[in-house]
Short mmCIF file of N, CA and C in Angstrom, two decimals:
data_model
loop_
_atom_site.label_atom_id
_atom_site.label_comp_id
_atom_site.label_asym_id
_atom_site.label_seq_id
_atom_site.Cartn_x
_atom_site.Cartn_y
_atom_site.Cartn_z
N MET A 1 -27.28 -28.40 60.27
CA MET A 1 -26.55 -29.22 59.34
C MET A 1 -27.31 -29.43 58.04
N ALA A 2 -28.49 -28.86 57.92
CA ALA A 2 -29.28 -29.04 56.71
C ALA A 2 -28.60 -28.40 55.51
N ASP A 3 -27.79 -27.36 55.72
CA ASP A 3 -27.13 -26.70 54.61
C ASP A 3 -25.79 -27.34 54.23
N ALA A 4 -25.41 -28.41 54.92
CA ALA A 4 -24.13 -29.07 54.64
C ALA A 4 -24.19 -29.77 53.29
N LYS A 5 -23.08 -29.67 52.54
CA LYS A 5 -23.01 -30.31 51.23
C LYS A 5 -22.17 -31.57 51.36
N PRO A 6 -22.61 -32.69 50.75
CA PRO A 6 -21.82 -33.91 50.81
C PRO A 6 -20.51 -33.77 50.05
N LEU A 7 -19.51 -34.54 50.44
CA LEU A 7 -18.24 -34.56 49.72
C LEU A 7 -18.48 -35.14 48.34
N LYS A 8 -17.63 -34.78 47.38
CA LYS A 8 -17.83 -35.21 46.00
C LYS A 8 -17.82 -36.72 45.84
N ASN A 9 -16.94 -37.42 46.54
CA ASN A 9 -16.78 -38.86 46.33
C ASN A 9 -17.82 -39.71 47.05
N ASP A 10 -18.42 -39.22 48.11
CA ASP A 10 -19.33 -40.05 48.90
C ASP A 10 -20.49 -39.20 49.41
N PRO A 11 -21.67 -39.38 48.85
CA PRO A 11 -22.81 -38.57 49.25
C PRO A 11 -23.25 -38.83 50.70
N GLU A 12 -22.78 -39.90 51.33
CA GLU A 12 -23.17 -40.24 52.69
C GLU A 12 -22.43 -39.40 53.74
N ILE A 13 -21.26 -38.88 53.41
CA ILE A 13 -20.43 -38.17 54.39
C ILE A 13 -20.86 -36.71 54.45
N ASP A 14 -21.15 -36.26 55.66
CA ASP A 14 -21.57 -34.88 55.90
C ASP A 14 -20.33 -34.06 56.23
N ALA A 15 -19.91 -33.20 55.30
CA ALA A 15 -18.70 -32.40 55.47
C ALA A 15 -18.80 -31.49 56.68
N ALA A 16 -19.98 -30.97 56.95
CA ALA A 16 -20.15 -30.09 58.12
C ALA A 16 -19.90 -30.86 59.41
N LEU A 17 -20.33 -32.12 59.46
CA LEU A 17 -20.09 -32.95 60.64
C LEU A 17 -18.59 -33.17 60.84
N VAL A 18 -17.88 -33.44 59.75
CA VAL A 18 -16.43 -33.63 59.84
C VAL A 18 -15.77 -32.35 60.36
N ARG A 19 -16.21 -31.20 59.86
CA ARG A 19 -15.67 -29.92 60.33
C ARG A 19 -15.97 -29.71 61.82
N GLN A 20 -17.19 -30.06 62.24
CA GLN A 20 -17.55 -29.92 63.66
C GLN A 20 -16.67 -30.81 64.53
N LEU A 21 -16.43 -32.04 64.08
CA LEU A 21 -15.57 -32.96 64.84
C LEU A 21 -14.15 -32.41 64.92
N ALA A 22 -13.66 -31.85 63.81
CA ALA A 22 -12.31 -31.26 63.81
C ALA A 22 -12.26 -30.07 64.76
N ASP A 23 -13.31 -29.27 64.81
CA ASP A 23 -13.36 -28.13 65.73
C ASP A 23 -13.35 -28.61 67.18
N ILE A 24 -14.04 -29.70 67.47
CA ILE A 24 -14.03 -30.26 68.82
C ILE A 24 -12.61 -30.66 69.20
N LEU A 25 -11.87 -31.30 68.28
CA LEU A 25 -10.48 -31.66 68.55
C LEU A 25 -9.64 -30.43 68.85
N ASN A 26 -9.84 -29.37 68.08
CA ASN A 26 -9.07 -28.15 68.28
C ASN A 26 -9.41 -27.46 69.59
N ASP A 27 -10.65 -27.56 70.03
CA ASP A 27 -11.09 -26.88 71.25
C ASP A 27 -10.82 -27.68 72.52
N THR A 28 -10.47 -28.95 72.40
CA THR A 28 -10.25 -29.81 73.56
C THR A 28 -8.85 -30.42 73.48
N SER A 29 -8.53 -31.22 74.47
CA SER A 29 -7.24 -31.91 74.45
C SER A 29 -7.37 -33.32 73.86
N LEU A 30 -8.50 -33.63 73.24
CA LEU A 30 -8.68 -34.93 72.60
C LEU A 30 -7.74 -35.07 71.41
N THR A 31 -7.33 -36.30 71.12
CA THR A 31 -6.49 -36.53 69.95
C THR A 31 -7.26 -37.22 68.83
N GLU A 32 -8.42 -37.79 69.16
CA GLU A 32 -9.24 -38.37 68.11
C GLU A 32 -10.68 -38.45 68.59
N ILE A 33 -11.58 -38.45 67.63
CA ILE A 33 -13.01 -38.56 67.92
C ILE A 33 -13.63 -39.39 66.81
N GLU A 34 -14.59 -40.23 67.17
CA GLU A 34 -15.21 -41.12 66.20
C GLU A 34 -16.72 -41.09 66.40
N VAL A 35 -17.47 -41.06 65.29
CA VAL A 35 -18.92 -41.04 65.34
C VAL A 35 -19.43 -42.11 64.39
N GLU A 36 -20.45 -42.86 64.85
CA GLU A 36 -21.07 -43.86 63.99
C GLU A 36 -22.55 -43.56 63.87
N ARG A 37 -23.04 -43.63 62.65
CA ARG A 37 -24.47 -43.48 62.37
C ARG A 37 -24.84 -44.55 61.36
N GLY A 38 -25.42 -45.62 61.84
CA GLY A 38 -25.74 -46.73 60.95
C GLY A 38 -24.48 -47.32 60.35
N GLU A 39 -24.42 -47.36 59.03
CA GLU A 39 -23.26 -47.90 58.32
C GLU A 39 -22.10 -46.90 58.24
N LEU A 40 -22.40 -45.62 58.45
CA LEU A 40 -21.40 -44.57 58.32
C LEU A 40 -20.58 -44.46 59.60
N ARG A 41 -19.27 -44.41 59.45
CA ARG A 41 -18.37 -44.26 60.58
C ARG A 41 -17.32 -43.21 60.21
N ILE A 42 -17.25 -42.15 61.01
CA ILE A 42 -16.30 -41.07 60.75
C ILE A 42 -15.34 -40.98 61.92
N ARG A 43 -14.04 -41.00 61.63
CA ARG A 43 -13.00 -40.88 62.64
C ARG A 43 -12.11 -39.72 62.26
N VAL A 44 -11.98 -38.76 63.17
CA VAL A 44 -11.11 -37.62 62.95
C VAL A 44 -10.02 -37.69 64.02
N ALA A 45 -8.77 -37.66 63.60
CA ALA A 45 -7.66 -37.80 64.54
C ALA A 45 -6.61 -36.74 64.27
N ARG A 46 -5.90 -36.41 65.33
CA ARG A 46 -4.80 -35.45 65.24
C ARG A 46 -3.56 -36.18 65.69
N GLU A 47 -2.46 -35.98 64.96
CA GLU A 47 -1.20 -36.62 65.31
C GLU A 47 -0.53 -35.84 66.43
N ILE A 48 -0.09 -36.55 67.44
CA ILE A 48 0.63 -35.93 68.54
C ILE A 48 2.09 -35.85 68.15
N THR A 49 2.64 -34.65 68.13
CA THR A 49 4.02 -34.49 67.68
C THR A 49 5.02 -34.71 68.81
N ALA A 50 4.68 -34.36 70.02
CA ALA A 50 5.60 -34.55 71.14
C ALA A 50 4.81 -34.98 72.37
N ALA A 51 5.09 -36.16 72.85
CA ALA A 51 4.41 -36.66 74.03
C ALA A 51 5.32 -36.49 75.24
N PRO A 52 4.76 -36.08 76.38
CA PRO A 52 5.60 -35.95 77.57
C PRO A 52 6.05 -37.32 78.05
N VAL A 53 7.29 -37.39 78.50
CA VAL A 53 7.83 -38.64 79.02
C VAL A 53 7.77 -38.57 80.53
N MET A 54 7.01 -39.49 81.13
CA MET A 54 6.88 -39.49 82.58
C MET A 54 7.89 -40.47 83.17
N GLN A 55 8.51 -40.08 84.23
CA GLN A 55 9.49 -40.92 84.90
C GLN A 55 8.86 -41.52 86.14
N TYR A 56 9.35 -42.67 86.56
CA TYR A 56 8.92 -43.26 87.80
C TYR A 56 9.34 -42.36 88.95
N ALA A 57 8.59 -42.39 90.03
CA ALA A 57 8.88 -41.54 91.19
C ALA A 57 10.27 -41.85 91.75
N ALA A 58 10.72 -43.09 91.64
CA ALA A 58 12.01 -43.48 92.21
C ALA A 58 13.19 -43.06 91.34
N ALA A 59 12.94 -42.68 90.09
CA ALA A 59 14.03 -42.32 89.19
C ALA A 59 14.61 -40.96 89.57
N PRO A 60 15.93 -40.82 89.59
CA PRO A 60 16.52 -39.52 89.91
C PRO A 60 16.25 -38.52 88.79
N ALA A 61 16.14 -37.24 89.14
CA ALA A 61 15.80 -36.19 88.19
C ALA A 61 16.82 -36.08 87.06
N GLN A 62 18.12 -36.26 87.34
CA GLN A 62 19.13 -36.12 86.30
C GLN A 62 19.07 -37.26 85.29
N ALA A 63 18.38 -38.36 85.58
CA ALA A 63 18.28 -39.48 84.65
C ALA A 63 17.20 -39.25 83.60
N ALA A 64 16.37 -38.23 83.74
CA ALA A 64 15.25 -38.00 82.84
C ALA A 64 15.66 -37.85 81.37
N PRO A 65 16.70 -37.09 81.01
CA PRO A 65 17.01 -36.93 79.59
C PRO A 65 17.45 -38.22 78.89
N ALA A 66 18.12 -39.13 79.56
CA ALA A 66 18.63 -40.34 78.92
C ALA A 66 17.52 -41.23 78.38
N PRO A 67 16.45 -41.57 79.14
CA PRO A 67 15.43 -42.46 78.60
C PRO A 67 14.55 -41.81 77.54
N ALA A 68 14.53 -40.49 77.44
CA ALA A 68 13.62 -39.82 76.53
C ALA A 68 13.73 -40.30 75.08
N PRO A 69 14.94 -40.43 74.48
CA PRO A 69 14.99 -40.89 73.09
C PRO A 69 14.43 -42.31 72.92
N VAL A 70 14.69 -43.18 73.87
CA VAL A 70 14.18 -44.55 73.78
C VAL A 70 12.66 -44.54 73.87
N ALA A 71 12.11 -43.83 74.84
CA ALA A 71 10.67 -43.78 75.01
C ALA A 71 10.00 -43.10 73.83
N ALA A 72 10.61 -42.08 73.28
CA ALA A 72 10.02 -41.38 72.15
C ALA A 72 10.10 -42.22 70.88
N ALA A 73 11.13 -43.04 70.74
CA ALA A 73 11.28 -43.85 69.54
C ALA A 73 10.26 -44.98 69.49
N ALA A 74 9.91 -45.55 70.62
CA ALA A 74 9.00 -46.69 70.64
C ALA A 74 7.63 -46.36 70.07
N PRO A 75 6.97 -45.26 70.47
CA PRO A 75 5.67 -44.98 69.89
C PRO A 75 5.74 -44.70 68.39
N ALA A 76 6.83 -44.16 67.90
CA ALA A 76 6.93 -43.86 66.47
C ALA A 76 6.86 -45.13 65.64
N SER A 77 7.33 -46.25 66.17
CA SER A 77 7.30 -47.49 65.41
C SER A 77 5.97 -48.23 65.57
N MET A 78 5.13 -47.74 66.47
CA MET A 78 3.84 -48.38 66.69
C MET A 78 2.86 -47.92 65.61
N PRO A 79 1.98 -48.82 65.15
CA PRO A 79 1.01 -48.41 64.15
C PRO A 79 -0.03 -47.49 64.75
N SER A 80 -0.35 -46.39 64.05
CA SER A 80 -1.37 -45.48 64.54
C SER A 80 -2.69 -45.71 63.83
N ASP A 81 -2.67 -46.43 62.73
CA ASP A 81 -3.89 -46.69 61.97
C ASP A 81 -4.55 -47.96 62.49
N PRO A 82 -5.83 -47.90 62.92
CA PRO A 82 -6.50 -49.09 63.42
C PRO A 82 -6.52 -50.23 62.40
N ALA A 83 -6.52 -49.92 61.10
CA ALA A 83 -6.52 -50.97 60.09
C ALA A 83 -5.25 -51.79 60.15
N THR A 84 -4.14 -51.16 60.51
CA THR A 84 -2.87 -51.87 60.64
C THR A 84 -2.93 -52.83 61.81
N ILE A 85 -3.53 -52.40 62.90
CA ILE A 85 -3.65 -53.25 64.08
C ILE A 85 -4.55 -54.45 63.78
N VAL A 86 -5.67 -54.21 63.09
CA VAL A 86 -6.59 -55.28 62.76
C VAL A 86 -5.94 -56.31 61.86
N ALA A 87 -5.00 -55.88 60.98
CA ALA A 87 -4.36 -56.78 60.04
C ALA A 87 -3.50 -57.81 60.76
N LYS A 88 -3.01 -57.50 61.94
CA LYS A 88 -2.23 -58.45 62.70
C LYS A 88 -3.17 -59.47 63.34
N SER A 89 -2.69 -60.69 63.52
CA SER A 89 -3.56 -61.70 64.09
C SER A 89 -3.57 -61.56 65.61
N GLY A 90 -4.71 -61.85 66.19
CA GLY A 90 -4.84 -61.80 67.64
C GLY A 90 -5.97 -60.89 68.06
N GLU A 91 -6.39 -61.10 69.30
CA GLU A 91 -7.46 -60.30 69.89
C GLU A 91 -6.82 -59.15 70.67
N PRO A 92 -7.22 -57.91 70.41
CA PRO A 92 -6.60 -56.80 71.13
C PRO A 92 -7.10 -56.71 72.57
N VAL A 93 -6.18 -56.41 73.48
CA VAL A 93 -6.53 -56.05 74.85
C VAL A 93 -6.49 -54.54 74.85
N LYS A 94 -7.63 -53.91 75.12
CA LYS A 94 -7.75 -52.46 74.99
C LYS A 94 -7.62 -51.77 76.34
N SER A 95 -7.18 -50.53 76.28
CA SER A 95 -7.03 -49.73 77.50
C SER A 95 -8.39 -49.34 78.06
N PRO A 96 -8.61 -49.61 79.35
CA PRO A 96 -9.88 -49.23 79.97
C PRO A 96 -9.89 -47.78 80.45
N MET A 97 -8.79 -47.05 80.22
CA MET A 97 -8.69 -45.68 80.74
C MET A 97 -7.62 -44.90 79.99
N VAL A 98 -7.59 -43.61 80.25
CA VAL A 98 -6.55 -42.72 79.75
C VAL A 98 -5.44 -42.69 80.79
N GLY A 99 -4.20 -42.77 80.36
CA GLY A 99 -3.10 -42.73 81.32
C GLY A 99 -1.77 -42.98 80.63
N THR A 100 -0.78 -43.37 81.43
CA THR A 100 0.55 -43.68 80.92
C THR A 100 0.81 -45.15 81.18
N VAL A 101 1.22 -45.86 80.14
CA VAL A 101 1.44 -47.30 80.26
C VAL A 101 2.88 -47.58 80.67
N TYR A 102 3.04 -48.57 81.53
CA TYR A 102 4.37 -49.04 81.93
C TYR A 102 4.41 -50.55 81.72
N LEU A 103 5.49 -51.03 81.11
CA LEU A 103 5.61 -52.44 80.78
C LEU A 103 6.24 -53.27 81.89
N GLN A 104 6.73 -52.61 82.95
CA GLN A 104 7.31 -53.33 84.09
C GLN A 104 6.94 -52.60 85.37
N ALA A 105 7.06 -53.29 86.51
CA ALA A 105 6.64 -52.73 87.80
C ALA A 105 7.52 -51.57 88.26
N SER A 106 8.80 -51.59 87.89
CA SER A 106 9.72 -50.50 88.23
C SER A 106 10.79 -50.45 87.15
N PRO A 107 11.56 -49.37 87.09
CA PRO A 107 12.56 -49.26 86.00
C PRO A 107 13.56 -50.41 85.95
N GLU A 108 13.91 -50.96 87.11
CA GLU A 108 14.90 -52.05 87.09
C GLU A 108 14.27 -53.45 87.04
N ALA A 109 12.95 -53.55 87.10
CA ALA A 109 12.26 -54.85 87.07
C ALA A 109 12.14 -55.35 85.63
N PRO A 110 12.03 -56.68 85.47
CA PRO A 110 11.81 -57.21 84.12
C PRO A 110 10.40 -56.86 83.62
N ALA A 111 10.21 -56.88 82.32
CA ALA A 111 8.90 -56.60 81.74
C ALA A 111 7.90 -57.67 82.18
N PHE A 112 6.63 -57.26 82.34
CA PHE A 112 5.59 -58.21 82.72
C PHE A 112 5.44 -59.30 81.67
N ILE A 113 5.48 -58.90 80.39
CA ILE A 113 5.31 -59.86 79.28
C ILE A 113 6.22 -59.45 78.13
N LYS A 114 6.41 -60.41 77.21
CA LYS A 114 7.09 -60.13 75.95
C LYS A 114 6.42 -60.99 74.88
N PRO A 115 6.53 -60.60 73.61
CA PRO A 115 5.90 -61.40 72.55
C PRO A 115 6.33 -62.86 72.63
N GLY A 116 5.36 -63.74 72.48
CA GLY A 116 5.63 -65.17 72.55
C GLY A 116 5.33 -65.78 73.92
N ASP A 117 5.18 -64.96 74.95
CA ASP A 117 4.87 -65.46 76.29
C ASP A 117 3.46 -66.04 76.34
N THR A 118 3.30 -67.12 77.09
CA THR A 118 1.99 -67.68 77.37
C THR A 118 1.48 -67.02 78.65
N VAL A 119 0.24 -66.52 78.61
CA VAL A 119 -0.34 -65.85 79.77
C VAL A 119 -1.63 -66.54 80.19
N LYS A 120 -1.94 -66.42 81.45
CA LYS A 120 -3.17 -66.98 82.01
C LYS A 120 -4.17 -65.86 82.26
N LYS A 121 -5.43 -66.18 82.24
CA LYS A 121 -6.48 -65.21 82.54
C LYS A 121 -6.20 -64.58 83.90
N GLY A 122 -6.24 -63.25 83.98
CA GLY A 122 -6.00 -62.55 85.23
C GLY A 122 -4.56 -62.16 85.46
N GLN A 123 -3.64 -62.66 84.64
CA GLN A 123 -2.22 -62.31 84.79
C GLN A 123 -2.01 -60.86 84.37
N THR A 124 -1.17 -60.12 85.10
CA THR A 124 -0.88 -58.73 84.77
C THR A 124 -0.05 -58.65 83.49
N LEU A 125 -0.55 -57.88 82.51
CA LEU A 125 0.14 -57.69 81.24
C LEU A 125 1.00 -56.43 81.28
N LEU A 126 0.49 -55.39 81.92
CA LEU A 126 1.17 -54.10 82.06
C LEU A 126 0.39 -53.28 83.07
N ILE A 127 0.87 -52.08 83.36
CA ILE A 127 0.13 -51.20 84.26
C ILE A 127 -0.09 -49.86 83.59
N ILE A 128 -1.19 -49.22 83.95
CA ILE A 128 -1.48 -47.88 83.46
C ILE A 128 -1.59 -46.96 84.66
N GLU A 129 -0.78 -45.90 84.63
CA GLU A 129 -0.85 -44.89 85.68
C GLU A 129 -1.88 -43.85 85.26
N ALA A 130 -2.88 -43.67 86.11
CA ALA A 130 -3.90 -42.66 85.86
C ALA A 130 -4.16 -41.94 87.18
N MET A 131 -3.98 -40.65 87.19
CA MET A 131 -4.20 -39.83 88.38
C MET A 131 -3.39 -40.34 89.57
N LYS A 132 -2.12 -40.63 89.31
CA LYS A 132 -1.16 -41.08 90.34
C LYS A 132 -1.50 -42.44 90.93
N THR A 133 -2.37 -43.20 90.26
CA THR A 133 -2.72 -44.54 90.70
C THR A 133 -2.26 -45.55 89.66
N MET A 134 -1.57 -46.60 90.11
CA MET A 134 -1.10 -47.65 89.21
C MET A 134 -2.20 -48.71 89.08
N ASN A 135 -2.67 -48.93 87.86
CA ASN A 135 -3.77 -49.86 87.59
C ASN A 135 -3.26 -51.03 86.77
N PRO A 136 -3.25 -52.25 87.35
CA PRO A 136 -2.81 -53.40 86.56
C PRO A 136 -3.83 -53.74 85.47
N ILE A 137 -3.35 -54.01 84.27
CA ILE A 137 -4.20 -54.45 83.18
C ILE A 137 -3.96 -55.95 83.04
N GLN A 138 -5.02 -56.71 83.22
CA GLN A 138 -4.90 -58.16 83.28
C GLN A 138 -5.36 -58.82 81.99
N ALA A 139 -4.84 -60.01 81.75
CA ALA A 139 -5.23 -60.78 80.57
C ALA A 139 -6.70 -61.19 80.72
N PRO A 140 -7.52 -60.93 79.70
CA PRO A 140 -8.93 -61.29 79.78
C PRO A 140 -9.17 -62.80 79.62
N ARG A 141 -8.17 -63.49 79.12
CA ARG A 141 -8.27 -64.94 78.90
C ARG A 141 -6.87 -65.52 78.78
N ASP A 142 -6.79 -66.86 78.77
CA ASP A 142 -5.52 -67.52 78.52
C ASP A 142 -5.13 -67.29 77.06
N GLY A 143 -3.85 -67.22 76.78
CA GLY A 143 -3.42 -67.05 75.41
C GLY A 143 -1.92 -66.83 75.31
N VAL A 144 -1.49 -66.48 74.11
CA VAL A 144 -0.09 -66.21 73.82
C VAL A 144 0.01 -64.76 73.36
N VAL A 145 0.99 -64.03 73.88
CA VAL A 145 1.19 -62.64 73.50
C VAL A 145 1.72 -62.60 72.06
N ALA A 146 0.90 -62.10 71.13
CA ALA A 146 1.29 -62.00 69.73
C ALA A 146 2.14 -60.74 69.51
N ASP A 147 1.75 -59.65 70.17
CA ASP A 147 2.47 -58.39 69.97
C ASP A 147 2.13 -57.43 71.10
N ILE A 148 3.06 -56.55 71.41
CA ILE A 148 2.83 -55.46 72.36
C ILE A 148 2.80 -54.20 71.51
N LEU A 149 1.66 -53.50 71.52
CA LEU A 149 1.43 -52.40 70.60
C LEU A 149 1.78 -51.03 71.16
N VAL A 150 2.27 -50.98 72.39
CA VAL A 150 2.61 -49.70 73.03
C VAL A 150 4.03 -49.75 73.56
N GLY A 151 4.62 -48.59 73.74
CA GLY A 151 5.95 -48.49 74.30
C GLY A 151 5.88 -48.11 75.78
N ASP A 152 6.95 -48.36 76.50
CA ASP A 152 7.02 -48.02 77.91
C ASP A 152 6.95 -46.50 78.08
N ALA A 153 6.20 -46.06 79.07
CA ALA A 153 6.01 -44.64 79.42
C ALA A 153 5.25 -43.88 78.33
N GLN A 154 4.51 -44.60 77.50
CA GLN A 154 3.73 -43.98 76.43
C GLN A 154 2.35 -43.60 76.94
N PRO A 155 1.86 -42.41 76.61
CA PRO A 155 0.48 -42.07 76.95
C PRO A 155 -0.48 -42.89 76.10
N VAL A 156 -1.56 -43.36 76.72
CA VAL A 156 -2.57 -44.13 75.99
C VAL A 156 -3.94 -43.53 76.25
N GLU A 157 -4.85 -43.82 75.35
CA GLU A 157 -6.21 -43.33 75.45
C GLU A 157 -7.17 -44.47 75.71
N TYR A 158 -8.35 -44.14 76.15
CA TYR A 158 -9.39 -45.13 76.38
C TYR A 158 -9.67 -45.87 75.08
N GLY A 159 -9.73 -47.18 75.15
CA GLY A 159 -10.05 -48.00 73.99
C GLY A 159 -8.89 -48.30 73.07
N GLU A 160 -7.71 -47.75 73.34
CA GLU A 160 -6.54 -47.99 72.50
C GLU A 160 -6.05 -49.42 72.70
N ALA A 161 -5.73 -50.10 71.60
CA ALA A 161 -5.21 -51.47 71.68
C ALA A 161 -3.81 -51.44 72.29
N LEU A 162 -3.59 -52.28 73.31
CA LEU A 162 -2.32 -52.32 74.03
C LEU A 162 -1.50 -53.56 73.67
N VAL A 163 -2.17 -54.70 73.64
CA VAL A 163 -1.52 -56.00 73.45
C VAL A 163 -2.41 -56.85 72.56
N LEU A 164 -1.81 -57.70 71.72
CA LEU A 164 -2.58 -58.66 70.93
C LEU A 164 -2.37 -60.04 71.53
N LEU A 165 -3.47 -60.75 71.81
CA LEU A 165 -3.42 -62.11 72.35
C LEU A 165 -3.93 -63.09 71.30
N GLU A 166 -3.18 -64.17 71.11
CA GLU A 166 -3.61 -65.27 70.24
C GLU A 166 -4.08 -66.41 71.13
N SER A 167 -4.84 -67.29 70.53
CA SER A 167 -5.33 -68.46 71.29
C SER A 167 -4.24 -69.47 71.53
#
């Protein structure tokens, strides 16, 4: 990296490092990668154009096409820029794993939470399916649900903000 030339606007950013991070994204199934070195923070992300829609095991196969537009529309309205998420008030509850998020226990069950609900520490906010295992994501503290940042049946990544909790 000694031969790397800094970008014109910021002598701190190593263009070769950004290219290497972009190559890692292209060579793997990652959608974003972030590196921090002191004050410098570089985040390289790729936009997912089509996410697979996973159905509950109990859902009949012929019902799969109907929920797809609803599930696909929800992530499009979600903010993808972390700065947008930070601008909203509340403490983010982040995903502890990669998987598919579900907002209710089954397709016909009511949602675990909705904006404005008061939750207690340990209460289930949603579930994440990872490797065919349903993992409840619990409230880290008492609070009020300010916003739900993910859609039902949406794929999520480790560290992604799922819910905003206010005091």
